[in-house]
Amino acid sequence: MNHYWMSLVSQYSSVVGFVIGLPIMAGSYYESWKTRQEARREREGRLHSRDCLEFVSGDGACINLVPLETLHSLPREGDVLMLPGDGVQADAVFLPGAYLVESIEHIYTPVDYKGARPGEARLTKAVAHVTALNPALTA
């Protein structure tokens, strides 16, 4: 009698363990795959400013990022832009104001999806080197 109950419990416990364990294993694999992809993109430096127009000061510091899909056109050399900078907080490095575009860099990457044309490239990032036209604030 005791052997019968042990056999019955072990039979159903293995089925229940499989039903619970399989989705958990699939979810864990998917999460690890996403983490590996994110780490690879971070190593390549594409995660932070991919598909963006990056405004860079003379010392190489990033002032603002603007997603490319929100733009109707890219700025040109000599354009004067109003950028929000870091805002007007006390610890802001770049204040809102006018900035002169000195140069623009366009960065393209090859398109590698199925059905792409030979030699097709895509604008991945644009970098605008700007100079502040704001007067220096004195306290």
Short mmCIF file of C-alpha atoms in Angstrom, two decimals:
data_model
loop_
_atom_site.label_atom_id
_atom_site.label_comp_id
_atom_site.label_asym_id
_atom_site.label_seq_id
_atom_site.Cartn_x
_atom_site.Cartn_y
_atom_site.Cartn_z
CA MET A 1 0.00 0.00 0.00
CA ASN A 2 2.76 2.42 0.94
CA HIS A 3 4.65 1.56 -2.26
CA TYR A 4 1.55 2.35 -4.34
CA TRP A 5 1.24 5.88 -2.94
CA MET A 6 4.94 6.58 -3.39
CA SER A 7 4.72 5.46 -7.00
CA LEU A 8 1.66 7.62 -7.63
CA VAL A 9 3.21 10.72 -6.06
CA SER A 10 6.49 10.30 -7.94
CA GLN A 11 4.67 9.88 -11.23
CA TYR A 12 2.71 13.12 -10.86
CA SER A 13 5.54 15.08 -9.29
CA SER A 14 7.74 14.50 -12.34
CA VAL A 15 4.96 15.74 -14.65
CA VAL A 16 4.33 18.80 -12.50
CA GLY A 17 8.07 19.50 -12.30
CA PHE A 18 8.35 19.33 -16.09
CA VAL A 19 5.34 21.60 -16.64
CA ILE A 20 6.75 24.19 -14.22
CA GLY A 21 10.43 23.76 -15.09
CA LEU A 22 10.21 24.03 -18.90
CA PRO A 23 8.79 27.60 -19.02
CA ILE A 24 11.22 28.71 -16.33
CA MET A 25 14.13 27.30 -18.32
CA ALA A 26 12.91 28.98 -21.53
CA GLY A 27 12.46 32.31 -19.76
CA SER A 28 15.91 32.11 -18.20
CA TYR A 29 17.48 31.36 -21.57
CA TYR A 30 15.66 34.31 -23.17
CA GLU A 31 16.76 36.72 -20.42
CA SER A 32 20.38 35.59 -20.67
CA TRP A 33 20.24 36.01 -24.46
CA LYS A 34 18.91 39.59 -24.06
CA THR A 35 21.65 40.37 -21.54
CA ARG A 36 24.35 39.06 -23.87
CA GLN A 37 22.99 41.16 -26.76
CA GLU A 38 22.89 44.27 -24.57
CA ALA A 39 26.45 43.66 -23.37
CA ARG A 40 27.64 43.22 -26.97
CA ARG A 41 25.99 46.49 -28.03
CA GLU A 42 27.54 48.24 -25.03
CA ARG A 43 31.00 46.94 -25.95
CA GLU A 44 30.53 48.23 -29.48
CA GLY A 45 29.45 51.61 -28.13
CA ARG A 46 26.12 51.57 -29.95
CA LEU A 47 23.73 51.41 -27.04
CA HIS A 48 23.88 54.99 -25.76
CA SER A 49 23.74 57.09 -28.91
CA ARG A 50 22.65 54.80 -31.71
CA ASP A 51 20.25 56.39 -34.21
CA CYS A 52 20.83 59.81 -32.66
CA LEU A 53 22.20 63.21 -33.57
CA GLU A 54 24.80 63.92 -30.91
CA PHE A 55 25.81 67.49 -30.11
CA VAL A 56 29.42 67.57 -28.90
CA SER A 57 31.39 70.45 -27.40
CA GLY A 58 34.99 71.28 -28.27
CA ASP A 59 36.36 69.08 -25.49
CA GLY A 60 34.33 66.05 -26.65
CA ALA A 61 31.61 66.19 -23.99
CA CYS A 62 28.10 65.33 -25.12
CA ILE A 63 25.69 68.25 -24.74
CA ASN A 64 22.47 66.67 -26.04
CA LEU A 65 21.22 63.62 -27.95
CA VAL A 66 18.32 63.83 -30.40
CA PRO A 67 16.80 60.69 -31.97
CA LEU A 68 17.18 60.78 -35.76
CA GLU A 69 13.55 59.77 -36.36
CA THR A 70 12.36 63.00 -34.69
CA LEU A 71 14.29 65.23 -37.11
CA HIS A 72 13.00 66.45 -40.46
CA SER A 73 16.50 67.57 -41.50
CA LEU A 74 20.04 67.60 -40.15
CA PRO A 75 21.77 70.85 -39.20
CA ARG A 76 24.50 72.20 -41.50
CA GLU A 77 27.80 73.91 -40.80
CA GLY A 78 27.23 77.52 -39.76
CA ASP A 79 23.72 76.95 -38.39
CA VAL A 80 22.87 78.47 -35.02
CA LEU A 81 20.84 76.14 -32.80
CA MET A 82 19.04 76.56 -29.51
CA LEU A 83 19.87 73.54 -27.34
CA PRO A 84 18.45 72.75 -23.89
CA GLY A 85 21.83 71.60 -22.53
CA ASP A 86 21.67 70.24 -18.99
CA GLY A 87 18.98 72.68 -17.92
CA VAL A 88 19.32 75.48 -15.38
CA GLN A 89 20.16 73.46 -12.28
CA ALA A 90 23.04 74.58 -10.08
CA ASP A 91 25.23 71.64 -11.18
CA ALA A 92 24.51 72.04 -14.93
CA VAL A 93 27.62 71.98 -17.10
CA PHE A 94 25.93 73.07 -20.34
CA LEU A 95 23.33 75.82 -19.99
CA PRO A 96 20.43 76.21 -22.42
CA GLY A 97 21.21 78.65 -25.21
CA ALA A 98 22.59 79.24 -28.67
CA TYR A 99 25.26 77.00 -30.18
CA LEU A 100 27.07 77.38 -33.51
CA VAL A 101 27.52 74.23 -35.61
CA GLU A 102 31.19 74.04 -36.64
CA SER A 103 31.11 70.67 -38.39
CA ILE A 104 28.94 67.61 -38.89
CA GLU A 105 30.02 63.97 -39.10
CA HIS A 106 27.77 61.28 -40.59
CA ILE A 107 28.37 57.70 -39.50
CA TYR A 108 26.95 54.92 -41.68
CA THR A 109 26.77 51.18 -41.08
CA PRO A 110 26.17 48.41 -43.61
CA VAL A 111 22.67 47.01 -43.86
CA ASP A 112 22.69 43.27 -43.28
CA TYR A 113 19.05 42.24 -43.24
CA LYS A 114 17.60 39.78 -45.70
CA GLY A 115 16.66 41.41 -48.99
CA ALA A 116 19.01 44.39 -48.62
CA ARG A 117 20.53 45.82 -51.78
CA PRO A 118 24.24 45.21 -52.42
CA GLY A 119 26.33 47.92 -50.79
CA GLU A 120 23.35 49.41 -48.96
CA ALA A 121 24.24 51.54 -45.92
CA ARG A 122 22.20 53.27 -43.25
CA LEU A 123 22.77 56.49 -41.33
CA THR A 124 23.41 55.24 -37.82
CA LYS A 125 24.61 58.37 -36.10
CA ALA A 126 25.38 62.01 -36.78
CA VAL A 127 27.74 64.08 -34.65
CA ALA A 128 27.53 67.88 -34.65
CA HIS A 129 30.54 69.69 -33.21
CA VAL A 130 29.24 72.92 -31.69
CA THR A 131 30.54 76.00 -29.91
CA ALA A 132 28.52 77.86 -27.30
CA LEU A 133 27.47 81.40 -28.20
CA ASN A 134 26.19 82.05 -24.69
CA PRO A 135 27.73 84.88 -22.69
CA ALA A 136 29.60 83.78 -19.58
CA LEU A 137 27.46 84.09 -16.45
CA THR A 138 29.00 85.74 -13.44
CA ALA A 139 27.65 85.34 -9.95
#
